Coordinates of C-alpha atoms in Angstrom, one line a residue:
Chain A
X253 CA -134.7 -243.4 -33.0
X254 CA -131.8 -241.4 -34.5
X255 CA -131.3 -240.1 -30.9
X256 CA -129.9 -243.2 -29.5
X257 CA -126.9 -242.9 -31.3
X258 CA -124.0 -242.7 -29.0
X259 CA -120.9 -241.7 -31.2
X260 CA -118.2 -239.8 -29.1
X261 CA -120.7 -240.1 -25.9
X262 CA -118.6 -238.3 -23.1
X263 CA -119.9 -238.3 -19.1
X264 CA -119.1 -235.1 -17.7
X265 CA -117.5 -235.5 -14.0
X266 CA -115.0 -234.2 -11.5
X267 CA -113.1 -237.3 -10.7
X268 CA -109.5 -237.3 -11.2
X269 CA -109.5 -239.5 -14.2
X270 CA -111.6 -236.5 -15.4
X271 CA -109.3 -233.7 -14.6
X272 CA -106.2 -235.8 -16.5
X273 CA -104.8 -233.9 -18.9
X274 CA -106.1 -235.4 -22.7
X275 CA -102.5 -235.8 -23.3
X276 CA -101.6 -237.9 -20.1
X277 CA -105.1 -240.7 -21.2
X278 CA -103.9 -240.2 -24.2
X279 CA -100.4 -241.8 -23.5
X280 CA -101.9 -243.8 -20.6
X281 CA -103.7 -245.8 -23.1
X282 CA -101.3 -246.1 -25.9
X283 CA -99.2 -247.7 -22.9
X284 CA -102.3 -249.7 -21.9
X285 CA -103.2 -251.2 -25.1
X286 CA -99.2 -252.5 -25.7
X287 CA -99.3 -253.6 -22.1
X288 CA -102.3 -255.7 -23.3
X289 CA -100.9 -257.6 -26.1
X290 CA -97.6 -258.1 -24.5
X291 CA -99.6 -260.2 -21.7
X292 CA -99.4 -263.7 -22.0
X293 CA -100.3 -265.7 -18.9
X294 CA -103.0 -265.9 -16.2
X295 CA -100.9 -263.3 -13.8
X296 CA -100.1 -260.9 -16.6
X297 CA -103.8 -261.0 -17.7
X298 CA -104.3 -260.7 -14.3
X299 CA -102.7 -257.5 -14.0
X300 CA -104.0 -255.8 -16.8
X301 CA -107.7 -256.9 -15.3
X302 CA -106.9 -255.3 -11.9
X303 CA -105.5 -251.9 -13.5
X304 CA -108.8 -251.6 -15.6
X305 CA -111.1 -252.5 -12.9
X306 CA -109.5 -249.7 -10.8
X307 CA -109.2 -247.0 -13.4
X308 CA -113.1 -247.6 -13.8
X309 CA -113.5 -247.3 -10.0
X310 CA -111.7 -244.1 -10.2
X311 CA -113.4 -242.7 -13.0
X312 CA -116.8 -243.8 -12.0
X313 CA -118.3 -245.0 -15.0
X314 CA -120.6 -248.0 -14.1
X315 CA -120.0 -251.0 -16.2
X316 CA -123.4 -251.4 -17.2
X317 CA -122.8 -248.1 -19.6
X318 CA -119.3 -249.8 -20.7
X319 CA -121.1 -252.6 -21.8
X320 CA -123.6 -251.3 -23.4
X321 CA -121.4 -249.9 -25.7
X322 CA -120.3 -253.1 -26.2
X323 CA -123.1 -255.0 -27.8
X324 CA -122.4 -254.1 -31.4
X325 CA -118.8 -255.8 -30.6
X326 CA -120.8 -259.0 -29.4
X327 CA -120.6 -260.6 -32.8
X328 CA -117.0 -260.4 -33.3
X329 CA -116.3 -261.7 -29.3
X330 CA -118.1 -264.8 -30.1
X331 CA -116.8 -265.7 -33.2
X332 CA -113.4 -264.8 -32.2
X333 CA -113.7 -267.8 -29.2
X334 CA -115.4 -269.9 -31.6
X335 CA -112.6 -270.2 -34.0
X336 CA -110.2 -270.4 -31.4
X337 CA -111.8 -273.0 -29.3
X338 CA -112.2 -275.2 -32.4
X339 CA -109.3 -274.5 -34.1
X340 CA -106.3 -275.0 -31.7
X341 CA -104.4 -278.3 -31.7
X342 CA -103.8 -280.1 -28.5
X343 CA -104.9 -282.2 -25.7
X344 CA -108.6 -283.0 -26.1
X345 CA -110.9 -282.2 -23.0
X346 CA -112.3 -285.8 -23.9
X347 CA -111.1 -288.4 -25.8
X348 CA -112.4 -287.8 -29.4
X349 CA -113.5 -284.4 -28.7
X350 CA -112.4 -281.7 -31.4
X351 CA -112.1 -279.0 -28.3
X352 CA -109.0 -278.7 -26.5
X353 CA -107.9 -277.7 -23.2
X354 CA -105.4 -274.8 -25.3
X355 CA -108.7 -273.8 -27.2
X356 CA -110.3 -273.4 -24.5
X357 CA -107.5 -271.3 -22.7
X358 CA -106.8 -269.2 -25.9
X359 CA -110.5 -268.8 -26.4
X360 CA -110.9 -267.0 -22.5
X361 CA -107.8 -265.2 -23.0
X362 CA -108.7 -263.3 -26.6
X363 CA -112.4 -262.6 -24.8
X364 CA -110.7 -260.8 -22.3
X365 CA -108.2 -259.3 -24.4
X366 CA -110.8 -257.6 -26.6
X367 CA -113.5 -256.8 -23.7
X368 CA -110.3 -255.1 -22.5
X369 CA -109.4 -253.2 -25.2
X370 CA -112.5 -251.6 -25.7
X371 CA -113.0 -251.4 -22.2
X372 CA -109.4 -249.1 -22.1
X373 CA -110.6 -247.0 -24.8
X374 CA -114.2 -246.1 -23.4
X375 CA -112.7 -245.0 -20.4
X376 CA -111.0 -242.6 -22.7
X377 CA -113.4 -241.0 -24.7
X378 CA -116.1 -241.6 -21.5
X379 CA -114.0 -239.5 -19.2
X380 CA -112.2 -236.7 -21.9
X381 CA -114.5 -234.0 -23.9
X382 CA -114.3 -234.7 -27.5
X383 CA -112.9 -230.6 -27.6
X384 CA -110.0 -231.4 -25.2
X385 CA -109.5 -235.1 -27.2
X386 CA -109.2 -233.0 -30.2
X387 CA -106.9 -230.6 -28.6
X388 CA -104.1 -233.1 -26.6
X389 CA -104.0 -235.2 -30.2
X390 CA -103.4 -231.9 -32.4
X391 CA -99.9 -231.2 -29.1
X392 CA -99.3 -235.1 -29.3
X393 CA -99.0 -235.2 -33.1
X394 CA -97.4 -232.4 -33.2
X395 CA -93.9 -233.1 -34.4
X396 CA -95.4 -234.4 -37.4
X397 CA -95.9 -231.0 -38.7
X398 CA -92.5 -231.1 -39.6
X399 CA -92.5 -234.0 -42.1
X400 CA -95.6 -232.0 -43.4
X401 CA -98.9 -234.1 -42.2
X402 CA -101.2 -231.1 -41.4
X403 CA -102.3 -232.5 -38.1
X404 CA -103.9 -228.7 -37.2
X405 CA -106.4 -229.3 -40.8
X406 CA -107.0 -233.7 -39.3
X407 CA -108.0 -232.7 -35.7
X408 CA -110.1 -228.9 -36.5
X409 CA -112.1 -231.6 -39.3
X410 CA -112.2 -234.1 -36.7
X411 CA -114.0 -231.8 -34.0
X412 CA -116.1 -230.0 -36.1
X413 CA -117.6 -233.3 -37.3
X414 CA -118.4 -234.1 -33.9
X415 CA -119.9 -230.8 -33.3
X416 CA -122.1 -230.9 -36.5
X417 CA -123.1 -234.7 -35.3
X418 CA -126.2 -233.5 -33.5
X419 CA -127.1 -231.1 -35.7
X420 CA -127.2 -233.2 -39.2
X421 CA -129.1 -235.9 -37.2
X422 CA -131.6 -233.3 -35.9
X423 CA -131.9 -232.0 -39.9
X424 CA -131.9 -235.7 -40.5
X425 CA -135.3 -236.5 -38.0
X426 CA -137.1 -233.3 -40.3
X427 CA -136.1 -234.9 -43.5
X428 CA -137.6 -238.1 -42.2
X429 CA -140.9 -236.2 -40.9
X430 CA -141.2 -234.6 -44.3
X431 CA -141.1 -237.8 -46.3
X432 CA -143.7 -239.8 -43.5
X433 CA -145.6 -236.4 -44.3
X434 CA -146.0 -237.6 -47.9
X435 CA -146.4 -241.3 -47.3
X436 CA -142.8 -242.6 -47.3
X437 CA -142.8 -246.1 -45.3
X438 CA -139.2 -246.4 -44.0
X439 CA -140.5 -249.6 -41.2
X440 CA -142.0 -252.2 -43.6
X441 CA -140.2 -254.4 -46.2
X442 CA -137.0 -256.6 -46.4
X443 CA -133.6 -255.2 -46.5
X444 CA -133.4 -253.5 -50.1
X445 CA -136.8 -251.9 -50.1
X446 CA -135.7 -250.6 -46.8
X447 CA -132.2 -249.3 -48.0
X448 CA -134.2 -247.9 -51.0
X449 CA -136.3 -246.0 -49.0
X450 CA -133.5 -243.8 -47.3
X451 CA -132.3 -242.6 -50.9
X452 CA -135.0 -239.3 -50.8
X453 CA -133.3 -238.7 -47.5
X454 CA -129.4 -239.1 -47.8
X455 CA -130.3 -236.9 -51.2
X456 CA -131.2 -233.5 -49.5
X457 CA -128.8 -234.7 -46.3
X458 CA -126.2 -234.2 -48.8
X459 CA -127.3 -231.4 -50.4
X460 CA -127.8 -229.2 -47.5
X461 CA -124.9 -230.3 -45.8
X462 CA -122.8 -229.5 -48.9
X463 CA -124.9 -225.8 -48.5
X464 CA -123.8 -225.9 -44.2
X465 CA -120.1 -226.6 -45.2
X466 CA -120.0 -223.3 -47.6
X467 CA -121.8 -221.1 -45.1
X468 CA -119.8 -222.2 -42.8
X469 CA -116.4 -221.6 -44.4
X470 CA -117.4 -218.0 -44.9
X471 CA -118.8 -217.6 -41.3
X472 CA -115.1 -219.2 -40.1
X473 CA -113.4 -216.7 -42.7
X474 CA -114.9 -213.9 -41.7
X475 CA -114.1 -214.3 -37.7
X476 CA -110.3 -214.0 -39.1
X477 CA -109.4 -217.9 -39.8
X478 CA -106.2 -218.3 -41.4
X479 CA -105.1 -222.0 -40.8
X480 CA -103.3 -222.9 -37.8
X481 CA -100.2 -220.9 -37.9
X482 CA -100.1 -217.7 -35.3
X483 CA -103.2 -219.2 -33.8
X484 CA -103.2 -219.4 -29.8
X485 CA -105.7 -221.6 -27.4
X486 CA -108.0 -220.0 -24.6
X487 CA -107.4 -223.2 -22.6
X488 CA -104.1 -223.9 -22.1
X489 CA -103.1 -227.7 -21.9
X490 CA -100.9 -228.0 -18.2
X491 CA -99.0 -230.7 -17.4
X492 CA -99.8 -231.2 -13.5
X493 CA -98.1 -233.2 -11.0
X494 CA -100.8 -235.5 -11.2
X495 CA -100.6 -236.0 -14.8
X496 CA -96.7 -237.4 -14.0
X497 CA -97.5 -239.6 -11.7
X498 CA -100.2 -241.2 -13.8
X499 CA -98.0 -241.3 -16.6
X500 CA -95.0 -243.2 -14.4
X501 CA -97.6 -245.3 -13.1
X502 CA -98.7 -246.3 -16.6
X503 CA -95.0 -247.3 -17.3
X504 CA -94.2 -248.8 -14.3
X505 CA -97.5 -251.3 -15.4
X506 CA -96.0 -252.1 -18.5
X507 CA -92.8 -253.0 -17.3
X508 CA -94.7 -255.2 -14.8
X509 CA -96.4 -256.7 -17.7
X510 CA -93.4 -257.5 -19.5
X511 CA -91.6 -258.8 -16.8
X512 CA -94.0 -261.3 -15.9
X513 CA -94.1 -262.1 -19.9
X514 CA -90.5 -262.9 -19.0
X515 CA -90.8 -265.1 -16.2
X516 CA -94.0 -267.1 -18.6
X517 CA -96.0 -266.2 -15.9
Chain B
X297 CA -117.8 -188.2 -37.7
X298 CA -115.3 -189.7 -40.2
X299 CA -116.6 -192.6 -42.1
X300 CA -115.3 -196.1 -41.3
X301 CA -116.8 -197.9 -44.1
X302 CA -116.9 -196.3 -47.7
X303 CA -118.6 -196.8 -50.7
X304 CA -117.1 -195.2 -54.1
X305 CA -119.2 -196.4 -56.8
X306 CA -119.4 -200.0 -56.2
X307 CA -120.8 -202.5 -58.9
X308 CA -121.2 -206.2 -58.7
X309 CA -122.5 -208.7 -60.9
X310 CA -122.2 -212.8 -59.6
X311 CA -120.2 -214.4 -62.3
X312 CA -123.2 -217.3 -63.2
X313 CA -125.7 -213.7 -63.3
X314 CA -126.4 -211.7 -66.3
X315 CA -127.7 -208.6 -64.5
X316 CA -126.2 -206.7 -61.6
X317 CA -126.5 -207.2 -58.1
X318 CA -125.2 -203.5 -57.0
X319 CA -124.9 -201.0 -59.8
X320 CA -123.4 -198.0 -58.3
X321 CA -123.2 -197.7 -54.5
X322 CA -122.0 -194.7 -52.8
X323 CA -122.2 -194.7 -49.3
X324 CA -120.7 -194.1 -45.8
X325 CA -121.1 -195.2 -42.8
X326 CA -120.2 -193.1 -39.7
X327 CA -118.3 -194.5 -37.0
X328 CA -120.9 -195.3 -33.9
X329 CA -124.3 -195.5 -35.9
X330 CA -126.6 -198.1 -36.1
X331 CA -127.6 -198.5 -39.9
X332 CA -130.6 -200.2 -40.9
X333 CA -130.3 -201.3 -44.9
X334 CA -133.9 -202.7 -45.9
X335 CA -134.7 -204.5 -49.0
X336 CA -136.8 -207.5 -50.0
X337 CA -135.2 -210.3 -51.7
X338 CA -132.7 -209.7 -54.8
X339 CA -132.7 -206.0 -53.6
X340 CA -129.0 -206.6 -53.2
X341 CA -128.9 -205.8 -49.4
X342 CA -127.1 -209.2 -48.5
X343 CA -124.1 -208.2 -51.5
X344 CA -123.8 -204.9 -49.9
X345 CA -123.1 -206.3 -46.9
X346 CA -121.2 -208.7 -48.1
X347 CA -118.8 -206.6 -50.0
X348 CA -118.3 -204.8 -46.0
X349 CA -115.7 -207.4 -44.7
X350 CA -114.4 -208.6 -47.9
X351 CA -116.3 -211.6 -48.7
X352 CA -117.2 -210.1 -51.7
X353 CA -115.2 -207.6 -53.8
X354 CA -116.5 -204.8 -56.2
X355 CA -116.7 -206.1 -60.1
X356 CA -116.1 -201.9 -60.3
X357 CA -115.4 -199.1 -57.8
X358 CA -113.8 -199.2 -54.1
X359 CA -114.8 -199.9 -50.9
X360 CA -112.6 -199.0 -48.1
X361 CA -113.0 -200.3 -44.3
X362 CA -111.3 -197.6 -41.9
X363 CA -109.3 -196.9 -45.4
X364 CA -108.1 -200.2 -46.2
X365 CA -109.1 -201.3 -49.8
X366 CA -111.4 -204.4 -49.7
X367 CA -109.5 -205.5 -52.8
X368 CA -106.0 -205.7 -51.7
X369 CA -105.2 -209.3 -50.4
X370 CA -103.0 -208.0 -47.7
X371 CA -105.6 -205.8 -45.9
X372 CA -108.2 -208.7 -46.1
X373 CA -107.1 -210.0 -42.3
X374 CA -107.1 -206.8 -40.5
X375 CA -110.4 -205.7 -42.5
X376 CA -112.0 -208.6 -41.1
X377 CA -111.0 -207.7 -37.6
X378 CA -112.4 -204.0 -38.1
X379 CA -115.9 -205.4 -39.2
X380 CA -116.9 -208.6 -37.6
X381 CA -119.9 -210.4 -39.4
X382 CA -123.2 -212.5 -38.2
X383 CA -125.1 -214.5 -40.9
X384 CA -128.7 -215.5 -40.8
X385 CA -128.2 -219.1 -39.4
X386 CA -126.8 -219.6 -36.0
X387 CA -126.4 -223.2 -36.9
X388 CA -123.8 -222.5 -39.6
X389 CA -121.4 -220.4 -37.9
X390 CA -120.9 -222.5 -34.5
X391 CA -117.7 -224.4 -34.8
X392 CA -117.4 -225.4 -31.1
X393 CA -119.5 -228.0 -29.2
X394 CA -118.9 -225.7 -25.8
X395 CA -120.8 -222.1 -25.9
X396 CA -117.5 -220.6 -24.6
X397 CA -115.3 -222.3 -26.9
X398 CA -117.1 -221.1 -29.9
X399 CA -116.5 -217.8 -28.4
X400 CA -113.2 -217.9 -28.0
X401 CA -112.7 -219.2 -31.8
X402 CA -112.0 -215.3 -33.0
X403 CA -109.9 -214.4 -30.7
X404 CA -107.6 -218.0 -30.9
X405 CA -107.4 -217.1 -34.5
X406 CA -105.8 -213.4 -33.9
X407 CA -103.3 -215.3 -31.7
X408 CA -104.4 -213.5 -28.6
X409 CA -103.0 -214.6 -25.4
X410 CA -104.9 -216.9 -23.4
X411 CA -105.4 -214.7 -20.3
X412 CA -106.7 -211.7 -22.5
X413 CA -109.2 -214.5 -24.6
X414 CA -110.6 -215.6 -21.2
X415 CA -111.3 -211.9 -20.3
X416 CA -113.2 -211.2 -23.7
X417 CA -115.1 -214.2 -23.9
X418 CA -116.5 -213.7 -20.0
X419 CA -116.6 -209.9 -21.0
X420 CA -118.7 -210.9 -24.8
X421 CA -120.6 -213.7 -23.0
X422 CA -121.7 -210.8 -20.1
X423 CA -122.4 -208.2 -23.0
X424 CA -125.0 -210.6 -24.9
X425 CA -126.6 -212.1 -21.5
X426 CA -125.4 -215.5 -22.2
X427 CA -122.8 -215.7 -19.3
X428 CA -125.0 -218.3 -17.9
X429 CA -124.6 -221.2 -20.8
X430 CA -120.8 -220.7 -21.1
X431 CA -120.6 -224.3 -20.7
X432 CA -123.4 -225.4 -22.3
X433 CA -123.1 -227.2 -26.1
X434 CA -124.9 -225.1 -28.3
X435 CA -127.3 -227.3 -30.1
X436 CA -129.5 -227.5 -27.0
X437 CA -130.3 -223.7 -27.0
X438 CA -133.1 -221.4 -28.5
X439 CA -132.5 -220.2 -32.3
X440 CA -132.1 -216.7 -30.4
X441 CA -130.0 -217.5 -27.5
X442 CA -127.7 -218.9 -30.2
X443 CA -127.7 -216.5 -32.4
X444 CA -126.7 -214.0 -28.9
X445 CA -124.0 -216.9 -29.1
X446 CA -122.7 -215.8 -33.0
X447 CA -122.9 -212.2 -31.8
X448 CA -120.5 -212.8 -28.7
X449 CA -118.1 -214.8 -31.0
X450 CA -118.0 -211.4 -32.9
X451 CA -117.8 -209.2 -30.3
X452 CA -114.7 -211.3 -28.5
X453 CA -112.9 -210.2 -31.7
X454 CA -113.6 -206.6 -30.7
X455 CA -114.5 -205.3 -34.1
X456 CA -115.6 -201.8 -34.7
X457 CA -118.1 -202.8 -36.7
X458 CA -120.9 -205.5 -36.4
X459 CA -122.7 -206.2 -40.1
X460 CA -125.1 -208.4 -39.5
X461 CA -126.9 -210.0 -42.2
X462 CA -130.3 -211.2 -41.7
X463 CA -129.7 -212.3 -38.1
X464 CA -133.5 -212.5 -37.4
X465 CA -134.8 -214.5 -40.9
X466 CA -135.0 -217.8 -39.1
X467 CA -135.9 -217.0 -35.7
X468 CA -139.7 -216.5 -33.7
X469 CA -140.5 -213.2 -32.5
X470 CA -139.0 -214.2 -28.8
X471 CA -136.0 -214.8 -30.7
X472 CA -135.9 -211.8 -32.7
X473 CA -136.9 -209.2 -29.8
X474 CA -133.4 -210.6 -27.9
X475 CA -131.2 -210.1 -31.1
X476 CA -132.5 -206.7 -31.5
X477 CA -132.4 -205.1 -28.2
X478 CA -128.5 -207.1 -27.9
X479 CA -127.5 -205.3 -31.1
X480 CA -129.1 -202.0 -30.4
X481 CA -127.7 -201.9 -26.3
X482 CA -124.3 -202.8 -27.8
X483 CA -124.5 -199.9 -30.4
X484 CA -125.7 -197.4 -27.9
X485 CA -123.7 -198.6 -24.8
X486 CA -120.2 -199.7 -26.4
X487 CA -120.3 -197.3 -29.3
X488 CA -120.1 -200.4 -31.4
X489 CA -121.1 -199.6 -35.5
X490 CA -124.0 -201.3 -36.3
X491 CA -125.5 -202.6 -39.6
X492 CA -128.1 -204.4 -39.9
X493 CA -129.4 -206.1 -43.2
X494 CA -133.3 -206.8 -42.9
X495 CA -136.4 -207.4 -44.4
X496 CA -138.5 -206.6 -41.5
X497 CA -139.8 -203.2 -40.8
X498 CA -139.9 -203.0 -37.3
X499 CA -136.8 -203.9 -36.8
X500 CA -135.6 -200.4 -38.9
X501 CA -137.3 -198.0 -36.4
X502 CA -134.8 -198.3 -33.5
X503 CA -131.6 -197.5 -36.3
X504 CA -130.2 -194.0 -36.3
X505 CA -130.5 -194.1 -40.3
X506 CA -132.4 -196.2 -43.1
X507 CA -131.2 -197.0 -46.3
X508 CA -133.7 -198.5 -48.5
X509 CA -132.2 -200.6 -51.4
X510 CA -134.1 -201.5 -55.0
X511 CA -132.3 -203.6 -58.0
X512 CA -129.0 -202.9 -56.9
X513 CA -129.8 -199.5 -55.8
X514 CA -130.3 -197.1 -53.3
X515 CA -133.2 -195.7 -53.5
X516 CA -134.1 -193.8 -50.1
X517 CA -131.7 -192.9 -47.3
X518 CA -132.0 -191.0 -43.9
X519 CA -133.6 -190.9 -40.5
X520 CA -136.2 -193.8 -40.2
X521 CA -138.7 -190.8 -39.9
X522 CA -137.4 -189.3 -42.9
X523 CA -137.6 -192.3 -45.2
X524 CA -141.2 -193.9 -43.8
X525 CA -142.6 -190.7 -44.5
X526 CA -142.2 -191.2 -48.0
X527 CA -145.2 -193.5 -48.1
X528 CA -145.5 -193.4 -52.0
X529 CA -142.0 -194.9 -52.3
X530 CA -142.6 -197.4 -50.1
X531 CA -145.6 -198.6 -51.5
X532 CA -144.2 -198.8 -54.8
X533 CA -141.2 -201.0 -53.5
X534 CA -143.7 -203.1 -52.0
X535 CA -142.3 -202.0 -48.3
X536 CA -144.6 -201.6 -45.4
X537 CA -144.6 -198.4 -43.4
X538 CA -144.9 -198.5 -39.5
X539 CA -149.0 -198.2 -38.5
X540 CA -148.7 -194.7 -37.1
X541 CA -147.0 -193.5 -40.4
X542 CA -149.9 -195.1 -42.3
X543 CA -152.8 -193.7 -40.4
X544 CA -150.9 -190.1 -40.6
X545 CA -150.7 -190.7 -44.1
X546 CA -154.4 -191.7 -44.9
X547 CA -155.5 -189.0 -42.5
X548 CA -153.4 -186.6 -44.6
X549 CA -151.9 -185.3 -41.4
X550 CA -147.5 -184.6 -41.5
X551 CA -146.0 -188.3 -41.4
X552 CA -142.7 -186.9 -39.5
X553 CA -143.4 -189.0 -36.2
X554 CA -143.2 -192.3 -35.7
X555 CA -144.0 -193.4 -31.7
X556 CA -147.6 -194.0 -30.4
X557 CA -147.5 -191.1 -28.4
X558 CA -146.9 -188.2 -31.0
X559 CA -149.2 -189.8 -33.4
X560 CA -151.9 -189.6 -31.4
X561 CA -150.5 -185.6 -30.5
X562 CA -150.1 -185.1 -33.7
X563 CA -153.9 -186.6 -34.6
X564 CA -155.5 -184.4 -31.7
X565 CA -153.5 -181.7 -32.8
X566 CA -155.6 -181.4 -36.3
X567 CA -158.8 -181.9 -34.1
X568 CA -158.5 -178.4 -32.3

């Protein structure tokens, strides 16, 4: 069960959303995102609709998969047009009737807004390798050095929690087998009894990750780790031509967007 | 040979421990050997090797890597260049989700530059016989094929010296065969030091030398012939000796051989 969890989930490919560099998606969708909230009517929506639905043509990632990493969002989606469709003064659809026509429009618009967003962001992490993620954020953030944030110490933490992500929840399934072994029931019950029932697991989860994390130190220690000054990369981050045009296409799309913001179109 | 690691009367006691775990090591290791230290548990062969790249540091005494004090802060970096280390689980000492990134962790940290890392890791990778899963994430593979993986992150670094600690403890005998023959072609075919901290006697009968450690001590040291033959000692550290040693033994015949072959020469031998 533990092996349907998707966190990170990256498909490998060889399309030229792929071979972007990290830093170009990463920008891309910073660009994106702002793009997003500075739409406003049906063309600028429009827009932003047609962009996405061709960066996912490019990048080949089937919308079933984009949805279904979608689902645990559902919840917020609905209540979101709920509130808005109730909630927003104006012209009534019927006489009487609580729901307006602007209720009804706001409501559409914030689905789309937020089935955007995410969709934006899923391209990202479906398309870049959590390593190369890791990597283009560490060059990205990296004038914040200066003002002393340790952004080497954020991202190294941030990929080796990734990498130890299939490990723990392999260590995790054993823990599990050991207790079913002696009789632990983890199915049956309501909520609480079922919450209680994962303590004899998140104990020795803890422990012996606790145990991992000091081997590991010494392991990293002893194949010369120092912090991140003087240290050099085998893969070197390029900036191709590709990744420029990409880039002044993303900025070209937000001035679009903006512009027809302008016009209140 | 000169000695690249040195021992000068090392003791070391764990600060929460009344008792201590080495109490007076002297020892060198030649440059190009492969070393075999074998102990059961609490024998102290782990602190030994621990004390070989600076983990650890002598309570009392000196131990010197290529002449660098272990205790002097400033020689702790290029110590740990000289004597690269693998521990007994592969799990714990992967930082990378890519084979080949893992790898190339050693050599990033050196500040090599990137042409020269993409040489050693395809040149380790090639060495261990993993060239094959470069790109593959490493949680998939065998408990050997991954602990090939910790061995080519160490080799990348080009150390003189490979300690490795108990590299077999947690694999199958598949597993184990692969990490022994890697270590033992590495030593013979790269001239690469080798020590290798075990509990397992067959693994000892390839090594150019045997040190057998007690309590803190050493308490046999030579040729793997040399030390199985004394079959008393052995027994009374609760050590096994290789088969042929035993039957030579029972059979009261010389124990100086330790292949098949000569054991059955040597058996037929007392027959004529």
């Amino acid at each position: 069960m533990l092996k349907d969890i998707t966190l990170g989930q990256f498909f490998p490919g060889d399309t030229i959303v792929h071979r972007l560099d990290p830093r170009t998606k990463l920008l891309a969708v910073l660009l994106y995102i702002v793009a997003l909230f500075q739409a406003k009517g049906w063309v600028g929506y429009g827009l932003v609709l047609l962009v996405t639905a061709l960066c996912m043509a490019m990048s080949h990632i089937s919308p079933k998969n984009i949805f279904k990493g979608m689902k645990p969002m559902l919840f917020i989606i609905v209540l979101t047009a709920l509130l808005n469709i109730f909630y927003t003064a104006g012209t009534p659809i019927l006489p009487g009737w609580i729901v307006t026509w602007e209720g009804i429009d706001r409501a559409v618009k914030m689905i789309l807004r937020i089935v955007l967003l995410i969709t934006g962001t899923f391209l990202l992490t479906y398309t870049t390798s959590p390593m190369a993620l890791t990597d283009g954020m560490e060059v990205l953030l990296g004038p914040m050095k200066k003002i002393g944030v340790p952004v080497h110490e954020m991202t190294l933490m941030m990929s080796m929690a990734l990498r130890f992500i299939p490990t723990l929840i392999e260590e995790t399934d054993k823990i599990m087998s050991a207790q079913k072994a002696r009789g632990a029931d983890f199915e049956s019950g309501n909520l609480i009894q079922r919450a209680k029932a994962l303590l004899p697991i998140l104990v020795p989860l803890f422990v012996s990750s606790f145990r991992r994390a000091d081997e590991l130190a010494v392991a990293m220690e002893s194949r010369c780790y120092h912090g991140g000054s003087g240290r050099t990369r085998m893969k070197q981050l390029r900036m191709e031509r590709r990744d420029w045009i990409a880039l002044a296409l993303s900025v070209l799309f937000l001035a679009a967007v903006i512009v027809l913001r302008r016009l209140g179109l | 040979m000169n000695a690249i690691i040195r021992f000068e009367n090392v003791h070391h006691t764990y600060s929460e421990e009344a008792h201590e775990s080495l109490s007076g090591i002297d020892l060198s290791i030649e440059e190009g050997t492969f070393v075999a230290v074998l102990g059961h548990n609490g024998s102290g062969k782990s602190t030994l090797a621990k004390h070989m790249n600076a983990i650890l540091t002598p309570t009392q005494g000196k131990v010197f890597v290529s002449d660098l004090d272990t205790s002097l802060e400033e020689n702790i970096l290029e110590i740990r260049r000289t004597v690269g280390m693998v521990f007994q689980n592969p799990d714990n000492q992967i930082v990378a989700n890519v084979v080949e990134d893992d790898v190339a962790f050693a050599p990033e940290n050196l500040g090599i530059p990137s042409d020269e890392i993409r040489r050693r890791v395809d040149e380790a990778l090639r060495q261990v016989g993993m060239s094959e899963f470069k790109l593959h994430a490493p949680h998939l593979l065998s408990g050997g094929q991954k602990q090939r993986i910790a061995i080519a992150g160490v080799v990348a670094m080009e150390p003189r010296v490979i300690v490795l600690d108990e590299p077999t403890a947690m694999l199958d005998p598949q597993g184990r065969r692969e990490v022994i023959s890697t270590i033992t072609r590495l030593c013979r075919e790269k001239g690469l030091t080798v020590v290798l901290i075990t509990h397992h006697m067959e693994e000892c009968v390839g090594a150019d030398r045997l040190i057998v450690m007690s309590n803190g001590r050493i308490v046999a040291d030579g040729t793997p012939v040399e030390v199985f033959s004394q079959v008393e000692l052995m027994d009374r550290e609760g050590l096994s000796v290789p088969e042929t040693t035993r039957l030579l033994y029972e059979l009261g015949l010389p124990t100086d051989v330790l292949d098949v072959e000569s054991c059955a020469e040597e058996i037929a031998r007392a027959f004529r």
